[in-house]
Short mmCIF file of C-alpha atoms and ligand atoms in Angstrom, two decimals:
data_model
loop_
_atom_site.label_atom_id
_atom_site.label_comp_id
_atom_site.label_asym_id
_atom_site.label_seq_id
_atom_site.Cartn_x
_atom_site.Cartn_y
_atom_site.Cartn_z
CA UNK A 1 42.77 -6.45 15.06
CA UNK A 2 39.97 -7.23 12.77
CA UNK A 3 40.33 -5.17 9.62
CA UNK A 4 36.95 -3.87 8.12
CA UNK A 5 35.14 -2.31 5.25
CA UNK A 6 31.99 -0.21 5.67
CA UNK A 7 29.49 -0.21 2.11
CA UNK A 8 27.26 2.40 3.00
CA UNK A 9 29.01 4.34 5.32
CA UNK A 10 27.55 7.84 5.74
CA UNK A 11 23.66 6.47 6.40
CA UNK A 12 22.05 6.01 10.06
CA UNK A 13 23.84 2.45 10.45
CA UNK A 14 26.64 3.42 8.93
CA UNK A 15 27.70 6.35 11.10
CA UNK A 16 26.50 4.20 14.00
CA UNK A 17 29.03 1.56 12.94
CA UNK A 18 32.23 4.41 12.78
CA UNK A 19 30.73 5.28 16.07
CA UNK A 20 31.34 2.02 17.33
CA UNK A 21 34.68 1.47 15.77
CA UNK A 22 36.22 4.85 17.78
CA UNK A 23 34.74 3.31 20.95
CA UNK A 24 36.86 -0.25 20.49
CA UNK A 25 39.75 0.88 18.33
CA UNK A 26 41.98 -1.14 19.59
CA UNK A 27 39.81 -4.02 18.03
CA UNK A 28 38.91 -2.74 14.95
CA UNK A 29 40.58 -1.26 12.08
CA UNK A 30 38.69 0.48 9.24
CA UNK A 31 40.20 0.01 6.12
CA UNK A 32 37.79 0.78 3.67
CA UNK A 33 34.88 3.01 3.31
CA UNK A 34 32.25 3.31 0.69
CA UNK A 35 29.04 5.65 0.08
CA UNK A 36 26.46 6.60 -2.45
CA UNK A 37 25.90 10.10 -2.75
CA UNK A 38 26.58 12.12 0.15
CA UNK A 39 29.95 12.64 -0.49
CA UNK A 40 30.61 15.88 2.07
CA UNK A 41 30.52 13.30 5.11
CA UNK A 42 32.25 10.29 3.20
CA UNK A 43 34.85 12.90 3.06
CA UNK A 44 35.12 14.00 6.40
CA UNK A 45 35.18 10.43 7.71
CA UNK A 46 37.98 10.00 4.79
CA UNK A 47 40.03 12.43 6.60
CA UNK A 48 38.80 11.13 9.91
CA UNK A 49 39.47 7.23 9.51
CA UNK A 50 42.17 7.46 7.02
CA UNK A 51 41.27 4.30 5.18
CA UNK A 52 43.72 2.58 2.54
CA UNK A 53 40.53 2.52 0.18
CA UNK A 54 37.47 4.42 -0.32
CA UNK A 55 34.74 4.20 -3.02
CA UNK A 56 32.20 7.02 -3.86
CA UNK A 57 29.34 5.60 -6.23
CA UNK A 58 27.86 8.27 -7.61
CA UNK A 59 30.84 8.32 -10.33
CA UNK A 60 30.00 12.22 -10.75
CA UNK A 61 31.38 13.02 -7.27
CA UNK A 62 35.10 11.54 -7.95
CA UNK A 63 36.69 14.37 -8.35
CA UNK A 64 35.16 16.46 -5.64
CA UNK A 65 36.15 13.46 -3.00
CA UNK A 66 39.28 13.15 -4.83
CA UNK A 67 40.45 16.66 -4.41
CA UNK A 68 39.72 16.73 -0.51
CA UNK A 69 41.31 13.18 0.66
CA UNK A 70 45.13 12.45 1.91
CA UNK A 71 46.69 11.08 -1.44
CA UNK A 72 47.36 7.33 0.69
CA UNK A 73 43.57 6.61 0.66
CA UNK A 74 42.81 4.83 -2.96
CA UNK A 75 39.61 6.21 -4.02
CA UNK A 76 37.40 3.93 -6.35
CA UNK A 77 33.81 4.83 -7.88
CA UNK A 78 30.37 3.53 -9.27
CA UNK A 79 29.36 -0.03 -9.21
CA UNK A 80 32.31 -1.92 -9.52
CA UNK A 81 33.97 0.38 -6.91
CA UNK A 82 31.74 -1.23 -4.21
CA UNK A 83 33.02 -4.67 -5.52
CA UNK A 84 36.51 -3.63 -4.99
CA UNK A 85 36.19 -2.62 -1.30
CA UNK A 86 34.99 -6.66 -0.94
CA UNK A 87 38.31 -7.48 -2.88
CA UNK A 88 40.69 -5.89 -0.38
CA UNK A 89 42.34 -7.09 2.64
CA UNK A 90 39.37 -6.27 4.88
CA UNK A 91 38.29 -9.38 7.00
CA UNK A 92 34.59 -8.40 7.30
CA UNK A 93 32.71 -6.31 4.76
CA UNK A 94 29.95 -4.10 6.41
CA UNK A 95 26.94 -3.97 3.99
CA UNK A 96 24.75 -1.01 5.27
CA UNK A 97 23.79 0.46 1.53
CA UNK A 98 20.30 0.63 0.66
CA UNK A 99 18.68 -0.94 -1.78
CA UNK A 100 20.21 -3.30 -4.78
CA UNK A 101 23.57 -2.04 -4.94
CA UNK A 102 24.06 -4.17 -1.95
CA UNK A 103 23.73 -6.97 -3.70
CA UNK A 104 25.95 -7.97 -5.89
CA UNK A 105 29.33 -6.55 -3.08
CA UNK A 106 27.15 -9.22 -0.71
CA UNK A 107 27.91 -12.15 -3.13
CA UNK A 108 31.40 -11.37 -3.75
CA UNK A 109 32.43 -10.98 -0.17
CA UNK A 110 30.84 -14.61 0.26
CA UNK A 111 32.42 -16.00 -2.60
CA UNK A 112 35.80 -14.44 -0.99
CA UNK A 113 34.69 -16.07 2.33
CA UNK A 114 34.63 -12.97 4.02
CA UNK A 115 32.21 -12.64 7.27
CA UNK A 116 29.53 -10.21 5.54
CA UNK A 117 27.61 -8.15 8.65
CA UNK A 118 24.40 -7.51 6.78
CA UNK A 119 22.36 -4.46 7.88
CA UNK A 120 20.64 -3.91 4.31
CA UNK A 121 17.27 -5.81 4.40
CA UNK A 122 16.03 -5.84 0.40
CA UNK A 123 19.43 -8.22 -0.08
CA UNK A 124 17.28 -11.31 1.95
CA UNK A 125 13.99 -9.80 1.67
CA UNK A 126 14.26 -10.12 -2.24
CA UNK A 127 17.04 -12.56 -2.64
CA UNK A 128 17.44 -14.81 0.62
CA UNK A 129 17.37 -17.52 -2.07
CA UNK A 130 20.15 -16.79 -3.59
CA UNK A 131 22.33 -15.10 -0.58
CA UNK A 132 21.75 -18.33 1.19
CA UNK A 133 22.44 -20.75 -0.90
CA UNK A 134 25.83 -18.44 -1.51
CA UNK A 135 26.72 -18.16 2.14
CA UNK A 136 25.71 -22.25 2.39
CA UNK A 137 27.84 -23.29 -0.56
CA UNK A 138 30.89 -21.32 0.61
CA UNK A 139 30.25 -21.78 3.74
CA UNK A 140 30.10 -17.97 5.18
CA UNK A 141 28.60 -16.73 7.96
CA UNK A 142 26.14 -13.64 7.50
CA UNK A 143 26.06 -11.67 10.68
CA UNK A 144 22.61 -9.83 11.26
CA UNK A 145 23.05 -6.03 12.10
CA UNK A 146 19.14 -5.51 12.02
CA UNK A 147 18.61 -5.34 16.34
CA UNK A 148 15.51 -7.69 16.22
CA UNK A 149 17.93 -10.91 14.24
CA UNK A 150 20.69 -10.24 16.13
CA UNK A 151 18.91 -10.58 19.44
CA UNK A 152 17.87 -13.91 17.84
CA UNK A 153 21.12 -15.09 16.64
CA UNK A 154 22.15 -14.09 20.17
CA UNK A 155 19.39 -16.18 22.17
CA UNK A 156 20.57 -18.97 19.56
CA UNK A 157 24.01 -19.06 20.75
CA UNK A 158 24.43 -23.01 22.30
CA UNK A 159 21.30 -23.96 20.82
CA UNK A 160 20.40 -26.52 17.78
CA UNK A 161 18.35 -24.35 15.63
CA UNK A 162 16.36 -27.43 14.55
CA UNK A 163 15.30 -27.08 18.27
CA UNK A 164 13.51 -24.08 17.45
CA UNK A 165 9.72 -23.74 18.28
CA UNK A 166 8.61 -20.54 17.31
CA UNK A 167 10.75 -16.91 16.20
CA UNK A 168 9.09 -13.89 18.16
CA UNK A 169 9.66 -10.88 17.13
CA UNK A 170 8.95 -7.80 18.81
CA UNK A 171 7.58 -4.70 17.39
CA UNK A 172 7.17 -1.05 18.79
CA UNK A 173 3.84 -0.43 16.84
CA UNK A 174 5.42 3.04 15.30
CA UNK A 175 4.72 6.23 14.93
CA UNK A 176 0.83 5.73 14.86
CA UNK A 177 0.55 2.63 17.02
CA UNK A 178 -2.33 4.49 19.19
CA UNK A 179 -4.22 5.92 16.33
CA UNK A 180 -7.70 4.63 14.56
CA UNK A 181 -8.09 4.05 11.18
CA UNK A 182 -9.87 7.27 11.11
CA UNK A 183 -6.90 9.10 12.19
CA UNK A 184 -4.57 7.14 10.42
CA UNK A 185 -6.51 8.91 6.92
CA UNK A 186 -4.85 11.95 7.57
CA UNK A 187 -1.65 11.54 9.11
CA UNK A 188 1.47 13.31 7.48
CA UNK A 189 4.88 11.74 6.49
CA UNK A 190 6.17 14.19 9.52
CA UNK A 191 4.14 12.60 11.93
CA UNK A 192 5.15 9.31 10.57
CA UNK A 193 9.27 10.10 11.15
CA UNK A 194 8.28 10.68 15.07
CA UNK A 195 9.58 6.77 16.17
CA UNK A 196 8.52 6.08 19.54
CA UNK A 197 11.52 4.59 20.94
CA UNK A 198 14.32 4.55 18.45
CA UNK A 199 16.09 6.88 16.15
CA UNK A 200 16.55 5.31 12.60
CA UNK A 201 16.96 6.39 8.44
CA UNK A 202 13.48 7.93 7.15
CA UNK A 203 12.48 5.01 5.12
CA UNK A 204 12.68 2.33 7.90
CA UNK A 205 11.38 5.15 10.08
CA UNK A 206 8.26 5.55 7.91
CA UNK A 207 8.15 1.65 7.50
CA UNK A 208 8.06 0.95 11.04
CA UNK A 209 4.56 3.29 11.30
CA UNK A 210 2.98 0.99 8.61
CA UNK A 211 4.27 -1.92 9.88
CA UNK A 212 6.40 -3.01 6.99
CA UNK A 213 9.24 -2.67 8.76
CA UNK A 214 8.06 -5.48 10.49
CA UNK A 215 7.15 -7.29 7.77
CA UNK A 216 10.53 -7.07 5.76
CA UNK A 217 12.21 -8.26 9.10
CA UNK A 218 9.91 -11.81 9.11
CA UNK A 219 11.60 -12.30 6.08
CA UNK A 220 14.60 -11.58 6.45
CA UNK A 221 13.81 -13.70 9.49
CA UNK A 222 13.27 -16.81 7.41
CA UNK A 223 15.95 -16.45 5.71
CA UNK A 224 18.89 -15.99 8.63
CA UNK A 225 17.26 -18.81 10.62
CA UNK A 226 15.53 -21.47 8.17
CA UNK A 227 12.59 -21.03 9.70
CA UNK A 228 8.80 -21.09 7.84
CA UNK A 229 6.09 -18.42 7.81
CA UNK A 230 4.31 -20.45 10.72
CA UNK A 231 7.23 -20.35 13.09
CA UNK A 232 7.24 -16.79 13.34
CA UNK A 233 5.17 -14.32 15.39
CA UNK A 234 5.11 -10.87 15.93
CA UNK A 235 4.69 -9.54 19.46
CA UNK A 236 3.73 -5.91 20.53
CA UNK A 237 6.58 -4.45 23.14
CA UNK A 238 6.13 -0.86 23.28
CA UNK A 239 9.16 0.04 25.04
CA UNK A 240 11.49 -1.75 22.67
CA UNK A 241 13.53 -2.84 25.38
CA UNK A 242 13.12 -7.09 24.28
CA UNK A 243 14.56 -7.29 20.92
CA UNK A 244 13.12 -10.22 19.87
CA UNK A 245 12.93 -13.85 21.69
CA UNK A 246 13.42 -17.73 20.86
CA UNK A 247 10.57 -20.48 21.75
CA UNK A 248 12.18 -23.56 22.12
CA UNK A 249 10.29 -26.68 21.72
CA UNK A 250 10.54 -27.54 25.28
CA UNK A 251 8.60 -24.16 25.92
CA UNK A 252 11.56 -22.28 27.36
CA UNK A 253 12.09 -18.92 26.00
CA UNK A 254 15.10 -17.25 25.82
CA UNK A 255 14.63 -13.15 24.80
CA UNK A 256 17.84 -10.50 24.54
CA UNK A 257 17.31 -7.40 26.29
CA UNK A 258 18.81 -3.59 25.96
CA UNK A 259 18.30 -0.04 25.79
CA UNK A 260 17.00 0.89 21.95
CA UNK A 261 20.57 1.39 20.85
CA UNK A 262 21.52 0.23 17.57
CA UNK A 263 25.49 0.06 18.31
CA UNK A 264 25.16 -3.02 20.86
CA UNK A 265 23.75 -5.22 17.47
CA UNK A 266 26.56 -3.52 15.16
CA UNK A 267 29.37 -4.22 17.88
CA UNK A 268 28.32 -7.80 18.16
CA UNK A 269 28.24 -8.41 14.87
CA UNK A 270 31.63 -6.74 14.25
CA UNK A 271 33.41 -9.05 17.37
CA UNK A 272 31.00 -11.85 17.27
CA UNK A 273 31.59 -14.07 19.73
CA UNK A 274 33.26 -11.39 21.93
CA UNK A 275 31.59 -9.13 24.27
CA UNK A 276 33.67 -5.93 25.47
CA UNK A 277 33.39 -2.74 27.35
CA UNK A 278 32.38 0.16 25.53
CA UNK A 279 31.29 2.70 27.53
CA UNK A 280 27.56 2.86 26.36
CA UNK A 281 24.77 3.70 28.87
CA UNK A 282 23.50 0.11 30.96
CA UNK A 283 20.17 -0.73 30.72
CA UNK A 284 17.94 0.21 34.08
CA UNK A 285 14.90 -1.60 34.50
CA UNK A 286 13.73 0.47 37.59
CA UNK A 287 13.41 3.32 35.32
CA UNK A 288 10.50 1.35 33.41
CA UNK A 289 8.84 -0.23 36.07
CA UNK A 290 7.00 -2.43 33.97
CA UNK A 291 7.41 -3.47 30.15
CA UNK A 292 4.18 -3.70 28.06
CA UNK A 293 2.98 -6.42 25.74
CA UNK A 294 -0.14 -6.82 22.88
CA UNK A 295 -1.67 -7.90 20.09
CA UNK A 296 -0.82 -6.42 16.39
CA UNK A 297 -4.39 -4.79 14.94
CA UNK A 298 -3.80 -6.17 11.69
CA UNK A 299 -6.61 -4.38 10.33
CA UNK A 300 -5.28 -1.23 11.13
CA UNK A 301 -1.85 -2.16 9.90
CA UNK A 302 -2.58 -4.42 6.46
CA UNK A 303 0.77 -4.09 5.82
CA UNK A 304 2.45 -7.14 8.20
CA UNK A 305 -0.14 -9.00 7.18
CA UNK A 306 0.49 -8.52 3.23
CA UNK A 307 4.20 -9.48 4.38
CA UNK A 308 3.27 -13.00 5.58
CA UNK A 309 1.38 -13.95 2.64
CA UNK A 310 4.26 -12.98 0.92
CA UNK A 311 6.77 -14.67 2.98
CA UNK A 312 3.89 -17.66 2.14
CA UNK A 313 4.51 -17.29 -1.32
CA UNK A 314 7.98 -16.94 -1.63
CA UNK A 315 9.69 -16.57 -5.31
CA UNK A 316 9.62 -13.06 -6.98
CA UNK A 317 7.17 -11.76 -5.02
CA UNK A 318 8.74 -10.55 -1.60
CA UNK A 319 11.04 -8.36 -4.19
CA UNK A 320 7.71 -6.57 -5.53
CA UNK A 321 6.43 -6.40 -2.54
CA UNK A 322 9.93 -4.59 -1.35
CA UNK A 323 9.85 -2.36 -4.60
CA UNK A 324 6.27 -1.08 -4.60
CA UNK A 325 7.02 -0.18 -0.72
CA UNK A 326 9.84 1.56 -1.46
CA UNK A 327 8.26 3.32 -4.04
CA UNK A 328 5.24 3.84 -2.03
CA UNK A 329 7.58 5.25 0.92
CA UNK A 330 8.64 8.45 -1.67
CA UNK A 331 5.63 9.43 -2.81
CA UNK A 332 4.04 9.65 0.86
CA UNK A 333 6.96 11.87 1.36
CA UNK A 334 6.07 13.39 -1.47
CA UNK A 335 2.45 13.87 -0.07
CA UNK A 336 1.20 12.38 -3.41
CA UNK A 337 -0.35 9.52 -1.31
CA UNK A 338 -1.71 8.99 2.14
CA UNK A 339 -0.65 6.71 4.99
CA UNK A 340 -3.46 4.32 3.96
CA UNK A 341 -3.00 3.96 0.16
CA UNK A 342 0.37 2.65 1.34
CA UNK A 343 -0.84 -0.83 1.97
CA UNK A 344 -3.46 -0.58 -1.21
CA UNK A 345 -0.81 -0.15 -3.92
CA UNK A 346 1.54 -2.57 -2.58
CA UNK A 347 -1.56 -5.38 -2.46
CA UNK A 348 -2.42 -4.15 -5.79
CA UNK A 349 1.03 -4.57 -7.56
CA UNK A 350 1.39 -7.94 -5.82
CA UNK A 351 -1.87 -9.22 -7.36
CA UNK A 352 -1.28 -8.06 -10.81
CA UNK A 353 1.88 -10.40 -11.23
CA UNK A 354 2.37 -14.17 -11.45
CA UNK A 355 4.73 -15.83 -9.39
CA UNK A 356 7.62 -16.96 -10.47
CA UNK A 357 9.77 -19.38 -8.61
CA UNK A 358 13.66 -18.64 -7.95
CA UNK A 359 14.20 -15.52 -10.03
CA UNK A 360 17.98 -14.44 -10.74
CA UNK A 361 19.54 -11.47 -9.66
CA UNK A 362 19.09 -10.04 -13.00
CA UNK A 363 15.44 -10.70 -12.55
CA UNK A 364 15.41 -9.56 -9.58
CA UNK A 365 16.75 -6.58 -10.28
CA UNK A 366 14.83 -5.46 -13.13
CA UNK A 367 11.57 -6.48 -11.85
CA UNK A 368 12.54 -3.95 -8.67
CA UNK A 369 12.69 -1.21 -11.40
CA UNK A 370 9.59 -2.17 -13.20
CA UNK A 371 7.26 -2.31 -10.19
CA UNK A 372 9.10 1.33 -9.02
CA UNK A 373 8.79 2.60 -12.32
CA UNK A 374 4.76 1.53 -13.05
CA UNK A 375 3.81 3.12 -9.21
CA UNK A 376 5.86 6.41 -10.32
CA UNK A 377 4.61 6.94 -13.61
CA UNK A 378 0.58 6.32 -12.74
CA UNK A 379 1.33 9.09 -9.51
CA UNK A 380 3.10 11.43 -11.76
CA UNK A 381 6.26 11.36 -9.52
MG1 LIG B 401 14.77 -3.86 13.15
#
C-alpha cells in the first residue's frame, strides 16, 4: 500500500489523481489532502477519502471545513499547513497546486526523501535550479505528472540518458492551431478554452492556444532530463495520441502512445515502475486511421519561440517569463487584452530586466509578484 498526500487536490489534476486512486485502491491509500480555496469540494472529498490530515490554505475557510469534516481527519491551514502534509507519514507527496505555493512543500518533501510526483510546472519552469540540485543532493526522485515528461521518462526506462540525441515533444497546436494571424486578432478567451483533444484547468487550457504551454513544458523538459535548449524539438501531432518521443543517438526513436487521458501519466507516476489494470478505455488505432504530423508556425505562435530563448538564457528569466504569462492569462480572461498582445507583454517584460544568474527562492518569489504586479497595474486590473 503506498500511502499518499495530494497538495492541490480539488483542481483538474487533482480530481484526476482521486479518480485514479478509487480505480486501484487496493494500491493506494490517501492520507492527506490539501487545497487552496475551493473548500466545498475539499470537503466533500474529506468526507469521501477520509484522510488522517487535511490542509485548507486559504486560512479564512478553517472553520467552514472544520465544521463539515469527521473529527479523525486533522485539519491544518495557510502556508505552513501545506508543509505539514509533506511532514506526515505519506510516502509520496502529490504536488498539483498552482503557482508558488508549490514550492517551498516541493523542497521539504525532498529534503524528507519523499518521492515528490510533480504536476505543477512554475516549480521547474522558475526554479529547476534549485529543485534539482535538491532532488540531486538528497538523492530523490521527481516523478513527472505533466503527460508529455512522463511519456519521456517512460521511453527512458533501460536507457542511459547520456545516450540521448534529441527530446521531441509533441504538441496539439490548441485551440487556434488552424487560424491566421488575422483571425487570431479577434479571437475570445471562450474560443481559446475549446482544446482540441484534451480536457485540462483554464490557464493551461488558454496556454496551450498560445503555445506557452508548450513552451513551459521545454523547460520543465530541461530540467527533468539534463538536457540543453538544442536537444529539444517540438513536433506538431494533432491527435495527441504520441505523447512525446526519445531520439537516441543511434537514430532509434522510441515514442509512448495513448488515448489523451491524463490518469495513465498520474497512475504511473503514483506506482512507478508498476503497470496495473484499471479499467480505462484502450487505445484503438483503427478508429484514427492515420495520425498527423507538422511544423510549428512560429510566427503565428511567438510564444514557443520566446520560451526557447528563455530556456537559452536561463537564470531569473524563465520565472518572468512564467509571471508575466500568468498575468497575461487573467487579463485575456478579463478581455482587457487580446490573444496577440499575449506574446507582446511577455517579450516586453523579459527585455526590460537584466539577468541574473541563480536567483533564490526568495528572489524568485518576489520577482513573480513584481512582474504580476507592474502588468496589472499599467492594464488597470
Ligand atoms: Mg502537457
Amino acid at each position: 500500500m503506498i500511502k499518499i498526500s495530494v497538495l492541490g487536490s480539488t483542481g483538474s489534476i487533482g480530481t484526476q489523481v482521486l479518480d485514479v486512486c478509487k480505480r486501484i485502491k487496493d494500491h493506494i491509500s490517501v492520507i492527506a489532502l490539501g487545497a487552496q480555496n475551493n473548500a466545498d469540494l475539499l470537503i466533500k472529498q474529506i468526507n469521501e477519502f477520509k484522510p488522517k490530515y487535511a490542509c485548507i490554505g486559504n486560512g479564512a475557510l478553517y472553520d467552514y471545513v472544520k465544521e463539515n469534516i469527521p473529527e479523525d481527519t486533522k485539519l491544518v491551514s495557510d502556508e505552513e499547513g501545506f508543509l505539514t502534509l509533506t511532514e506526515i507519514e505519506a510516502d509520496k507527496i502529490i504536488i498539483s497546486i498552482a503557482g508558488f505555493p508549490g514550492f517551498f512543500p516541493t523542497l521539504r518533501a525532498i529534503e524528507l526523501r519523499k518521492t515528490v510526483c510533480l504536476a505543477s510546472k512554475e516549480v521547474l519552469v522558475a526554479g529547476g535550479h534549485i529543485v534539482t540540485e535538491y532532488a540531486k543532493k538528497y538523492n530523490v526522485p521527481i516523478l513527472p505528472i505533466d503527460s508529455e515528461h512522463s511519456a519521456i521518462f517512460q521511453c527512458l526506462q533501460g536507457n542511459d540518458k547520456r545516450e540521448i540525441k534529441k527530446l521531441i515533444l509533441t504538441a496539439s497546436g490548441g485551440a487556434f492551431r488552424d487560424k491566421s494571424i488575422e483571425e487570431l486578432s479577434k479571437v475570445t478567451y471562450k474560443e481559446a478554452l475549446n482544446h482540441p483533444t484534451w480536457k485540462m484547468g483554464k490557464k493551461v487550457t488558454i496556454d496551450s492556444a498560445t503555445l506557452m504551454n508548450k513552451g513551459l513544458e521545454i523547460i520543465e523538459a530541461k530540467w527533468l532530463f539534463g538536457v540543453e535548449a538544442d536537444q529539444i524539438d517540438v513536433l506538431l501531432h494533432r491527435e495527441s495520441i504520441i505523447h512525446s518521443m526519445v531520439e537516441f543517438k543511434d537514430r532509434a526513436v522510441i515514442a509512448q502512445l495513448g488515448r489523451a487521458d491524463m490518469r495513465v501519466p498520474i497512475q504511473y507516476s503514483l506506482l512507478y515502475p508498476h503497470r496495473i489494470e484499471n479499467g480505462l478505455e484502450s487505445l484503438d488505432l483503427r478508429a484514427f486511421g492515420s495520425l498527423n504530423f507538422g511544423y510549428i508556425d512560429y510566427k503565428k505562435f511567438p510564444c514557443l519561440k520566446i520560451a526557447f530563448e528563455v530556456l537559452k538564457e536561463g537564470g531569473n528569466i524563465p520565472c518572468i517569463m512564467n509571471a508575466a504569462d500568468d498575468a497575461c492569462v487573467k487579463l485575456f480572461m478579463e478581455e482587457k487584452i487580446g490573444f496577440l498582445d499575449i506574446p507582446r507583454i511577455i517579450e516586453e517584460n523579459i527585455s526590460s530586466y537584466t539577468k541574473t544568474k541563480a536567483p533564490s527562492i526568495n528572489e524568485l518569489i518576489n520577482l513573480d509578484k513584481e512582474v504580476k504586479a507592474k502588468i496589472y497595474e499599467k492594464y488597470n486590473y
